[in-house]
């Protein structure tokens, strides 16, 4: 079945199943993403047995459309329009005021609906808007409000990423998600196919990738880690996982293309490759076992041959102009210990292991370019002199990856953790399913602005993307819950001009859209019962330390810098999220001194700590509070040890001293409980 046939099948199926509902007077239209220009008219178009379909499509395209209309049952009219007919007209023609290939013009009058567009993509998006105008069939006669909508997207890339490595999702679920994504004009599906959790795509030349690492003995990643991250074959009792055959991939790609969605595959390299090294340990720096490494050996030429052979098969399956190679979070220390890697660095005059990864990235970039493909990588690829042709997908807001890429002239796709990571909690974590690290409610995602400040070519920002990592997303229901409705916010950020956006208006439209999602058997987050931000974070705290200078005896973690050296005495408590502007992290001990500027009566010295075990955020093992009159000689005020409750995946604790004393200086020393992770605190409160 060709692309045109698949497109019309989807268009007409949606039209039958979900399209239009009875208008209620002069109601405000409910469309997501919000169109750029809307002019309401008077009256309604009545969809009934007299409605005729007309089009200027010719030849095979017209025949295919007519065949599928008959399935509704409708059909393209023959000859002239009947005197008493009302018309749906589909017209491909050049729009007068835009050349945007995704633009459309939708006009609804009492006698006619017409969708005009420059291309098939624009026509498709115009139909999606038409389908949303009513919101669901509720009678044999449908009333559609008269309106004129001229519309086009703000950005060319409006994407959704699904991690199918850490947890596998069946092909049927992927197709279901593509249907819904298309309905909201998402045009890119980023398919995160391989990672340390399992290899999910058939590669003919390397069959052991799926034979040996597409399954593992435990679905739950924490349980799997307790079992030393071992993989197993499909035949093992209790084996969890799966993979997509080449035919599966072809079906997914064709299904997406029929909905004007481009599928971009991600094949992680050179990091996140534990599954590769399990199946083919010869590509590891440490040889046979490779049990201590997730990184490919860049020192041997066979690794490059392997990567390029895999990418050849991937390129045969995915017609996308882009191939994503990951490139993030590689533990480069392993290359420092490898004789082959050290030899390559010497031979190629490479200064340090960051340069070695850059050497690898540029080699793969040249290979992809020779095959007509463009490399996409996470913002770690900027750690060297990467080719200007490479596209940067920016995720680390704390290093301003997007801004750095733009300053260096790279095209950028914005997907920062702060707004676009859909595995983060979307409401009060005490009542939410297990999430990772942060709190990213719908309002925060909706408030994202992809264009950073600065003097740069704004066309370099290709768009925005929501990412669903699935460490703690065990099944399809959970994936839907974490995705929706936040992907609707991503859709509107990517499509609608900022001047037209309003969160109260958007929230009202989302509440109505939830009914559509539930009718599609999607399980979204229930926005109507949202609790919202942490109440304690909504108003300033009363503290004698507010505004006072803090001296850091040990540095804070720059990845959790919050507002820098004012964080702990700015008078504000943190929200539910550890990734926000108020929680400051310490990769080692937290050891600070507060100068109250004069001897002060003390009755309490406390601080709150956030524990998110899934994100490596732990309470301190020990807390010591001491005081001084001169800043040199300290006396102990409080000392206590704490034990982490591993059953509490999320908790905010308030630790400290209550009593009576007097001093000018307060030293607050919290000892880290384990050798990794962070201690996070938002405020030291002095009463």
XYZ file of C-alpha atoms in Angstrom:
687
model
C 0.000 0.000 0.000
C 1.629 3.285 -1.072
C 1.955 6.470 0.968
C -1.013 8.233 -0.637
C -3.324 5.300 0.048
C -2.198 5.097 3.682
C -2.688 8.818 4.132
C -6.273 8.765 2.933
C -7.073 5.649 4.911
C -5.960 7.394 8.106
C -7.691 10.662 7.204
C -11.006 9.058 6.536
C -10.842 6.650 9.465
C -10.294 9.549 11.843
C -13.042 11.504 10.152
C -15.493 8.679 10.754
C -14.384 7.914 14.294
C -13.457 11.131 15.979
C -14.081 14.113 13.791
C -16.955 16.419 14.363
C -19.491 16.997 17.067
C -22.587 19.113 17.476
C -21.748 22.804 17.724
C -23.172 24.672 20.632
C -24.156 28.127 19.502
C -21.195 30.436 18.966
C -18.789 28.420 21.103
C -15.041 29.020 20.994
C -13.293 26.425 18.870
C -11.177 23.847 20.666
C -8.125 23.022 18.551
C -4.650 21.918 19.675
C -2.211 23.280 18.677
C -3.879 26.674 18.558
C -4.125 27.969 14.976
C -2.352 31.179 14.007
C -5.407 32.980 12.599
C -9.063 32.251 13.360
C -12.070 34.275 12.198
C -15.409 32.982 13.428
C -18.358 33.220 11.053
C -22.069 33.014 11.544
C -24.066 29.823 11.294
C -23.107 26.191 10.851
C -22.291 23.639 8.231
C -24.670 20.700 8.636
C -23.078 17.365 7.817
C -25.783 14.967 6.639
C -26.811 12.525 3.928
C -26.718 15.321 1.304
C -23.043 16.113 1.935
C -20.860 15.610 -1.157
C -17.096 15.279 -1.439
C -15.344 17.122 -4.268
C -11.645 17.437 -5.053
C -9.267 18.659 -7.719
C -7.115 15.578 -7.240
C -6.505 13.693 -10.465
C -5.862 10.155 -11.598
C -4.733 7.544 -9.108
C -4.898 9.918 -6.129
C -8.558 10.639 -6.871
C -9.383 6.929 -7.310
C -7.763 6.044 -3.966
C -9.668 8.792 -2.200
C -12.956 7.650 -3.680
C -12.375 4.046 -2.621
C -11.865 4.984 0.971
C -14.769 7.417 1.031
C -17.010 4.526 0.080
C -15.892 2.707 3.245
C -17.559 5.406 5.399
C -19.846 5.131 3.319
C -19.220 8.287 1.324
C -17.833 8.798 -2.122
C -16.561 11.497 -4.386
C -19.386 13.083 -6.292
C -19.532 12.767 -10.073
C -20.496 15.643 -12.291
C -21.941 18.924 -11.117
C -22.926 19.765 -7.580
C -26.539 18.980 -6.775
C -28.746 21.941 -6.031
C -29.500 20.910 -2.448
C -26.040 19.530 -1.584
C -23.542 20.819 0.910
C -19.922 20.228 -0.002
C -16.584 19.174 1.460
C -13.952 20.320 -1.013
C -10.280 19.295 -0.842
C -8.036 21.528 -2.931
C -4.323 21.427 -3.600
C -3.209 24.856 -4.770
C -0.618 27.499 -3.965
C -1.719 29.558 -0.984
C -1.423 33.300 -1.571
C 0.515 34.414 1.515
C 2.834 31.554 2.424
C 5.108 28.960 0.886
C 5.270 26.924 4.084
C 4.766 23.285 3.025
C 2.703 22.561 6.150
C 0.414 25.577 5.836
C -3.302 25.279 5.133
C -6.461 27.342 4.778
C -9.717 25.953 6.181
C -13.011 27.673 5.379
C -16.359 26.518 6.749
C -19.556 28.167 5.490
C -23.167 26.982 5.774
C -22.950 25.394 2.307
C -19.323 24.300 2.021
C -16.162 23.169 3.762
C -12.960 23.737 1.843
C -9.427 22.808 2.824
C -6.677 24.339 0.693
C -2.970 23.655 1.021
C 0.325 23.954 -0.808
C 1.150 20.271 -0.258
C -0.309 17.017 0.959
C 1.155 17.688 4.413
C -0.692 20.986 4.678
C -3.909 19.374 3.484
C -3.483 16.668 6.102
C -3.024 19.210 8.908
C -6.029 21.180 7.725
C -8.092 18.027 8.013
C -6.785 17.404 11.534
C -8.042 20.869 12.500
C -11.395 20.103 10.877
C -11.621 16.859 12.832
C -11.069 18.704 16.113
C -13.738 21.321 15.525
C -16.518 19.090 16.796
C -14.846 16.652 19.122
C -16.804 13.421 18.470
C -19.772 11.996 16.630
C -22.929 12.182 18.724
C -25.662 11.959 16.086
C -26.270 11.204 12.444
C -26.343 14.920 11.703
C -23.256 16.944 12.585
C -23.086 20.714 13.021
C -19.748 22.406 12.399
C -19.290 26.102 13.286
C -18.578 28.438 10.394
C -14.991 29.633 10.608
C -11.980 30.633 8.524
C -8.603 29.363 9.743
C -5.282 30.176 8.104
C -2.488 28.333 9.797
C 1.108 27.189 9.594
C 3.686 25.891 12.101
C 6.314 28.000 13.819
C 8.990 25.263 13.695
C 9.774 22.482 11.235
C 10.608 19.905 13.943
C 7.855 18.982 16.404
C 8.996 15.716 17.865
C 8.326 12.930 20.332
C 10.975 10.479 21.521
C 10.158 7.060 22.935
C 12.819 4.947 24.628
C 12.029 1.319 23.751
C 15.329 -0.081 25.032
C 14.833 0.163 28.777
C 11.295 -1.086 28.357
C 10.001 -2.643 25.168
C 6.714 -1.573 23.591
C 4.948 -3.662 20.938
C 4.517 -2.518 17.370
C 0.768 -2.097 17.810
C 1.368 0.446 20.573
C 3.763 2.409 18.368
C 1.108 2.598 15.646
C -1.501 3.715 18.168
C 0.778 6.487 19.398
C 1.506 7.626 15.845
C -2.233 8.071 15.275
C -2.561 10.374 18.272
C 0.658 12.280 17.597
C -0.488 13.019 14.044
C -3.828 14.299 15.341
C -1.917 17.018 17.198
C 0.390 17.764 14.251
C 3.536 16.170 15.675
C 5.728 15.438 12.655
C 8.771 13.585 14.051
C 8.944 10.282 15.914
C 12.388 9.815 17.453
C 12.774 6.040 17.856
C 15.314 5.358 20.651
C 15.967 1.779 19.622
C 19.094 0.706 21.471
C 20.623 1.404 24.858
C 21.950 -0.504 27.833
C 18.485 -1.960 28.492
C 18.371 -4.040 25.330
C 18.868 -4.028 21.546
C 15.510 -3.627 19.757
C 16.139 -3.742 15.995
C 16.980 -6.672 13.750
C 20.446 -6.367 12.165
C 21.071 -9.210 9.731
C 24.843 -8.992 9.791
C 24.978 -9.168 13.598
C 22.206 -11.561 14.666
C 23.529 -11.960 18.214
C 22.429 -8.382 18.975
C 18.819 -9.539 19.151
C 19.442 -13.200 19.934
C 21.477 -12.404 23.043
C 20.462 -8.917 24.220
C 16.843 -8.251 23.210
C 15.749 -10.088 26.387
C 16.713 -9.926 30.051
C 15.640 -11.973 33.078
C 13.780 -9.102 34.790
C 11.471 -6.371 33.496
C 12.116 -4.029 36.413
C 15.429 -2.256 35.877
C 16.298 -2.094 39.573
C 15.805 -5.845 39.879
C 17.828 -6.348 36.689
C 20.679 -4.295 38.113
C 20.608 -6.416 41.245
C 21.119 -9.350 38.907
C 24.282 -7.665 37.543
C 22.693 -6.450 34.283
C 22.814 -9.841 32.617
C 20.902 -10.564 29.411
C 19.280 -13.829 28.359
C 17.723 -15.511 25.340
C 14.019 -15.525 24.575
C 13.700 -19.158 25.666
C 14.694 -18.526 29.282
C 11.748 -18.749 31.667
C 10.586 -15.282 32.660
C 12.533 -13.576 29.866
C 11.393 -9.989 29.283
C 11.863 -7.903 26.151
C 11.489 -8.102 22.421
C 12.640 -6.421 19.244
C 11.338 -5.125 15.939
C 11.950 -7.168 12.822
C 12.837 -5.398 9.612
C 9.269 -5.903 8.436
C 8.022 -4.320 11.666
C 10.244 -1.314 11.063
C 9.076 -0.975 7.479
C 5.452 -1.061 8.607
C 6.049 1.553 11.310
C 7.917 3.849 8.921
C 5.195 3.559 6.264
C 2.424 4.060 8.819
C 4.156 7.194 10.096
C 4.813 8.533 6.598
C 1.106 8.221 5.790
C 0.534 10.604 8.697
C 3.347 12.958 7.628
C 5.547 11.818 10.504
C 9.258 11.252 9.915
C 10.802 8.433 11.962
C 14.344 9.215 13.109
C 16.195 6.194 14.528
C 18.722 6.504 17.328
C 21.580 4.011 17.510
C 23.641 4.939 20.585
C 27.418 5.073 20.128
C 30.060 5.011 21.491
C 28.463 5.011 24.998
C 25.331 3.307 26.323
C 26.537 0.147 24.574
C 26.477 -2.537 27.255
C 24.152 -4.668 25.147
C 26.547 -4.555 22.183
C 29.468 -5.631 24.337
C 27.449 -8.471 25.832
C 26.803 -9.900 22.372
C 30.138 -8.913 20.809
C 32.733 -8.418 23.597
C 35.497 -8.033 21.027
C 34.439 -4.402 20.578
C 35.173 -3.560 24.228
C 38.297 -1.969 25.604
C 38.580 -4.642 28.288
C 38.175 -7.606 25.980
C 36.076 -10.693 26.546
C 33.933 -9.956 29.555
C 33.507 -6.178 29.267
C 31.444 -6.378 32.430
C 32.693 -3.022 33.699
C 32.139 -1.006 30.560
C 29.293 0.484 28.526
C 31.643 2.071 25.991
C 32.874 0.820 22.643
C 36.617 0.684 22.087
C 37.560 3.559 19.780
C 41.139 2.336 19.577
C 40.419 -0.530 17.202
C 39.306 -0.189 13.596
C 36.928 -3.144 13.954
C 34.661 -0.989 16.130
C 34.247 1.526 13.313
C 33.515 -1.284 10.870
C 30.847 -2.658 13.182
C 29.169 0.739 13.658
C 29.151 1.504 9.953
C 27.770 -1.920 9.042
C 24.952 -1.470 11.531
C 24.206 2.016 10.222
C 24.094 0.736 6.631
C 21.229 -1.588 7.542
C 19.532 1.133 9.562
C 19.710 3.565 6.635
C 18.102 0.987 4.361
C 15.084 0.879 6.677
C 14.689 4.556 7.535
C 14.344 7.085 4.686
C 14.753 9.970 7.136
C 17.401 12.528 6.241
C 18.607 12.274 9.849
C 20.262 9.507 11.869
C 20.714 10.019 15.618
C 23.841 8.458 17.147
C 23.352 9.538 20.759
C 26.887 10.413 21.805
C 25.901 11.230 25.379
C 27.105 10.201 28.815
C 30.082 8.129 27.697
C 32.397 7.171 30.565
C 35.603 8.291 28.935
C 37.786 7.027 31.770
C 37.692 3.550 30.244
C 39.588 4.869 27.202
C 42.345 6.246 29.417
C 43.123 2.702 30.541
C 42.991 1.086 27.092
C 46.283 0.534 25.269
C 44.574 0.560 21.866
C 42.804 3.853 22.615
C 46.004 5.425 23.922
C 47.796 4.277 20.779
C 45.183 5.852 18.528
C 45.380 9.123 20.449
C 49.146 9.153 19.963
C 48.969 8.271 16.269
C 46.240 10.795 15.495
C 47.710 13.505 17.776
C 44.542 13.604 19.854
C 44.716 15.571 23.073
C 42.738 13.689 25.732
C 39.752 11.358 25.729
C 37.167 14.060 24.873
C 39.120 14.493 21.659
C 39.022 10.748 21.096
C 35.230 10.740 21.211
C 35.207 13.728 18.881
C 37.413 11.747 16.489
C 34.847 8.944 16.566
C 31.880 11.288 16.085
C 33.432 13.020 13.086
C 34.289 9.683 11.487
C 30.668 8.536 11.775
C 29.435 11.967 10.619
C 31.512 11.739 7.435
C 30.228 8.233 6.814
C 26.600 9.315 7.178
C 27.151 12.401 5.017
C 28.597 10.217 2.274
C 25.305 8.321 2.322
C 23.205 11.470 2.165
C 22.324 11.496 5.865
C 22.763 14.132 8.561
C 24.038 13.205 12.012
C 22.091 14.221 15.104
C 23.710 13.909 18.522
C 22.984 14.956 22.084
C 24.808 18.104 23.146
C 27.879 16.176 24.374
C 29.021 16.091 20.744
C 29.935 19.762 21.269
C 32.825 18.675 23.515
C 35.050 18.824 20.454
C 35.299 20.365 17.018
C 32.344 18.510 15.537
C 31.383 19.030 11.893
C 29.119 22.054 11.351
C 26.774 19.777 9.414
C 25.846 17.925 12.626
C 22.552 18.773 14.326
C 22.620 19.165 18.107
C 19.736 17.861 20.214
C 20.132 19.870 23.396
C 19.050 18.323 26.700
C 21.331 19.798 29.391
C 20.019 23.227 30.295
C 22.717 23.662 32.933
C 25.441 23.736 30.239
C 23.329 25.722 27.749
C 23.932 23.163 25.032
C 21.432 24.790 22.705
C 22.965 28.246 23.124
C 26.491 26.936 22.626
C 25.467 25.039 19.501
C 23.811 28.136 18.045
C 26.846 30.271 18.776
C 28.899 27.747 16.830
C 26.468 27.760 13.898
C 24.839 24.354 14.410
C 21.208 23.592 13.811
C 19.498 22.780 17.098
C 16.532 20.782 18.364
C 15.551 21.917 21.845
C 14.581 19.220 24.364
C 15.818 20.380 27.784
C 15.216 18.300 30.892
C 13.609 21.294 32.590
C 10.611 21.370 30.239
C 10.654 18.433 27.843
C 11.495 15.299 29.831
C 8.239 13.416 30.143
C 9.560 10.833 32.624
C 9.617 13.504 35.334
C 6.755 13.833 37.815
C 3.866 15.923 36.507
C 2.196 16.478 39.888
C 2.797 16.012 43.626
C 5.259 13.071 43.739
C 3.696 11.671 46.898
C 0.671 10.680 44.800
C 2.224 10.102 41.390
C 3.628 6.986 39.727
C 7.358 6.556 40.012
C 9.237 9.271 38.151
C 12.776 10.486 37.729
C 14.478 13.494 39.309
C 12.219 16.408 38.556
C 8.767 17.926 38.630
C 7.599 19.100 35.214
C 3.897 19.970 35.239
C 1.917 20.792 32.117
C 2.226 24.533 32.754
C 6.009 24.336 32.825
C 6.213 22.413 29.560
C 3.784 24.856 27.969
C 5.911 27.800 29.091
C 9.028 26.662 27.237
C 10.474 29.093 24.687
C 12.751 27.294 22.193
C 14.440 30.481 20.964
C 17.077 31.552 23.510
C 18.135 35.139 23.852
C 21.071 36.296 21.795
C 22.160 37.348 18.334
C 22.026 34.268 16.118
C 20.305 32.966 13.026
C 16.901 31.960 14.364
C 16.369 29.538 11.481
C 19.025 27.343 13.102
C 16.475 26.362 15.775
C 14.661 23.531 14.030
C 12.140 23.044 16.794
C 11.245 21.274 19.994
C 10.838 17.707 21.223
C 9.332 15.858 24.182
C 11.317 12.848 25.404
C 9.975 9.836 27.259
C 12.766 7.835 28.856
C 11.409 4.608 30.259
C 13.571 3.517 33.200
C 10.418 3.595 35.329
C 7.786 3.253 32.600
C 7.000 -0.446 32.669
C 3.954 -0.674 30.402
C 1.889 1.060 27.753
C -0.625 2.560 30.194
C 2.195 4.259 32.092
C 3.763 5.472 28.841
C 0.478 7.107 27.845
C 0.058 8.608 31.304
C 3.502 10.202 31.254
C 3.151 11.390 27.651
C -0.277 12.987 27.735
C -1.271 15.724 28.071
C 2.273 17.133 28.207
C 2.909 16.248 24.550
C -0.016 18.499 23.692
C 1.956 21.341 25.253
C 5.006 20.368 23.187
C 2.794 20.381 20.087
C 1.583 23.920 20.772
C 5.058 25.200 21.672
C 6.280 23.874 18.326
C 3.377 25.180 16.248
C 1.848 28.334 17.707
C 3.367 31.818 17.817
C 4.132 32.847 21.430
C 1.955 35.966 21.274
C -1.111 33.754 20.805
C -0.380 31.459 23.732
C -2.258 31.579 27.024
C -1.974 28.841 29.630
C -5.514 29.261 31.072
C -6.929 28.996 27.550
C -4.687 26.031 26.733
C -5.620 24.234 29.939
C -9.315 24.613 29.099
C -8.716 23.085 25.666
C -6.657 20.257 27.156
C -9.438 19.320 29.568
C -11.716 18.826 26.563
C -9.009 16.978 24.639
C -8.723 14.443 27.457
C -12.136 13.109 26.491
C -10.867 12.475 22.962
C -7.793 10.700 24.315
C -9.850 8.475 26.593
C -12.150 7.636 23.673
C -9.039 6.450 21.841
C -8.283 4.211 24.850
C -5.381 6.429 25.862
C -4.761 6.721 29.614
C -3.690 10.339 30.230
C -2.864 12.133 33.452
C -6.080 13.547 34.934
C -5.466 17.271 34.768
C -8.766 18.053 36.472
C -7.458 16.607 39.770
C -4.019 18.238 39.582
C -2.668 19.236 43.003
C -0.080 21.646 41.686
C 3.126 23.101 43.146
C 4.446 22.392 46.626
C 2.528 24.790 48.914
C 5.613 25.587 50.984
C 7.351 26.829 47.829
C 4.660 29.380 47.061
C 5.567 31.896 49.764
C 8.853 33.067 51.328
C 10.034 31.601 54.610
C 10.872 33.664 57.679
C 14.529 33.150 58.551
C 17.205 35.178 60.327
C 19.640 33.941 57.680
C 17.694 35.442 54.781
C 20.011 37.432 52.542
C 23.072 36.612 54.613
C 26.408 35.604 53.045
C 27.175 31.910 52.649
C 30.771 30.686 52.438
C 31.165 27.315 50.732
C 33.893 25.214 52.345
C 33.147 22.585 49.698
C 31.752 23.469 46.264
C 28.247 22.699 45.112
C 27.601 20.559 42.045
C 27.346 22.828 38.994
C 24.668 20.553 37.557
C 22.506 21.451 40.565
C 23.660 25.035 40.987
C 20.164 26.471 41.622
C 20.695 30.241 42.023
C 24.319 29.924 43.031
C 25.726 31.237 46.287
C 22.454 32.909 47.303
C 20.390 29.712 47.135
C 20.574 28.581 50.752
C 19.617 31.945 52.224
C 17.304 33.458 49.600
C 14.187 32.857 51.699
C 12.545 30.368 49.343
C 11.921 26.639 49.635
C 12.130 24.339 46.659
C 9.296 22.882 44.648
C 8.655 19.173 44.138
C 11.532 19.010 41.654
C 15.202 18.537 42.372
C 16.075 19.948 38.948
C 14.641 23.391 39.609
C 16.118 26.736 40.572
C 15.877 26.253 44.338
C 17.445 22.878 45.154
C 21.225 23.031 45.359
C 23.186 19.812 45.014
C 26.470 18.633 46.475
C 28.375 15.796 44.835
C 30.385 15.434 48.036
C 29.639 16.775 51.496
C 27.605 19.934 52.013
C 29.780 22.189 54.170
C 28.868 25.871 54.439
C 29.183 28.770 56.869
C 26.542 31.478 57.296
C 27.544 34.882 58.624
C 24.621 36.453 60.510
C 26.694 39.687 60.682
C 26.268 40.059 64.446
C 25.787 37.854 67.533
C 22.210 36.572 67.307
C 19.879 34.709 69.644
C 19.253 31.266 68.118
C 16.274 29.013 68.698
C 16.366 26.747 65.617
C 18.721 25.888 62.747
C 17.213 23.561 60.161
C 17.398 22.646 56.500
C 15.239 20.569 54.207
C 16.642 17.779 52.032
C 15.010 16.043 49.085
C 15.315 12.309 48.511
C 14.611 10.892 45.050
C 16.196 7.464 44.941
C 15.476 6.971 41.236
C 17.553 10.066 40.495
C 20.423 9.464 42.925
C 19.339 12.148 45.404
C 19.959 11.007 48.995
C 19.568 12.448 52.464
C 22.814 12.999 54.378
C 24.221 10.227 56.498
C 25.272 12.672 59.197
C 24.495 16.279 60.078
C 26.767 18.479 62.227
C 25.843 22.044 63.189
C 28.401 24.170 64.980
C 28.504 27.858 65.921
C 31.157 30.520 66.441
C 31.474 34.102 67.615
C 34.623 34.935 65.609
C 34.391 32.597 62.600
C 37.474 30.670 63.738
C 36.664 28.807 66.907
C 33.552 26.629 66.641
C 31.610 24.722 69.266
C 29.231 21.877 68.520
C 25.543 22.652 68.591
C 24.017 19.531 67.048
C 25.148 16.178 65.693
C 22.943 13.387 64.394
C 23.124 10.435 62.008
C 20.348 9.421 59.615
C 19.519 6.222 57.799
C 18.059 6.256 54.276
C 14.684 4.576 54.028
C 14.961 2.755 50.711
C 11.218 2.150 50.658
C 10.619 5.877 50.293
C 11.478 6.616 46.672
C 10.503 10.261 47.167
C 10.529 12.318 50.351
C 11.338 15.804 51.612
C 12.838 15.856 55.107
C 13.453 18.721 57.537
C 16.529 18.107 59.699
C 18.171 20.281 62.316
C 18.442 21.685 65.807
C 15.940 23.275 68.174
C 17.042 24.897 71.455
C 18.555 28.116 72.753
C 21.978 29.595 71.999
C 23.744 32.679 70.612
C 26.336 33.133 67.890
C 27.269 35.074 64.756
C 28.518 32.234 62.556
C 26.769 28.930 61.810
C 28.572 26.033 60.165
C 26.248 23.495 58.549
C 27.983 20.247 57.571
C 26.022 17.367 55.957
C 27.953 14.202 55.118
C 27.090 12.252 51.983
C 25.780 8.769 52.691
C 27.222 6.930 49.693
C 30.099 7.375 47.282
C 27.906 8.643 44.433
C 24.753 10.702 44.022
C 24.002 14.097 45.501
C 22.809 15.793 48.683
C 20.232 18.438 47.783
C 19.030 21.227 50.053
C 16.943 24.294 49.323
C 17.255 26.570 52.375
C 18.947 26.813 55.753
C 16.331 28.263 58.092
C 17.462 30.079 61.206
C 15.003 31.150 63.894
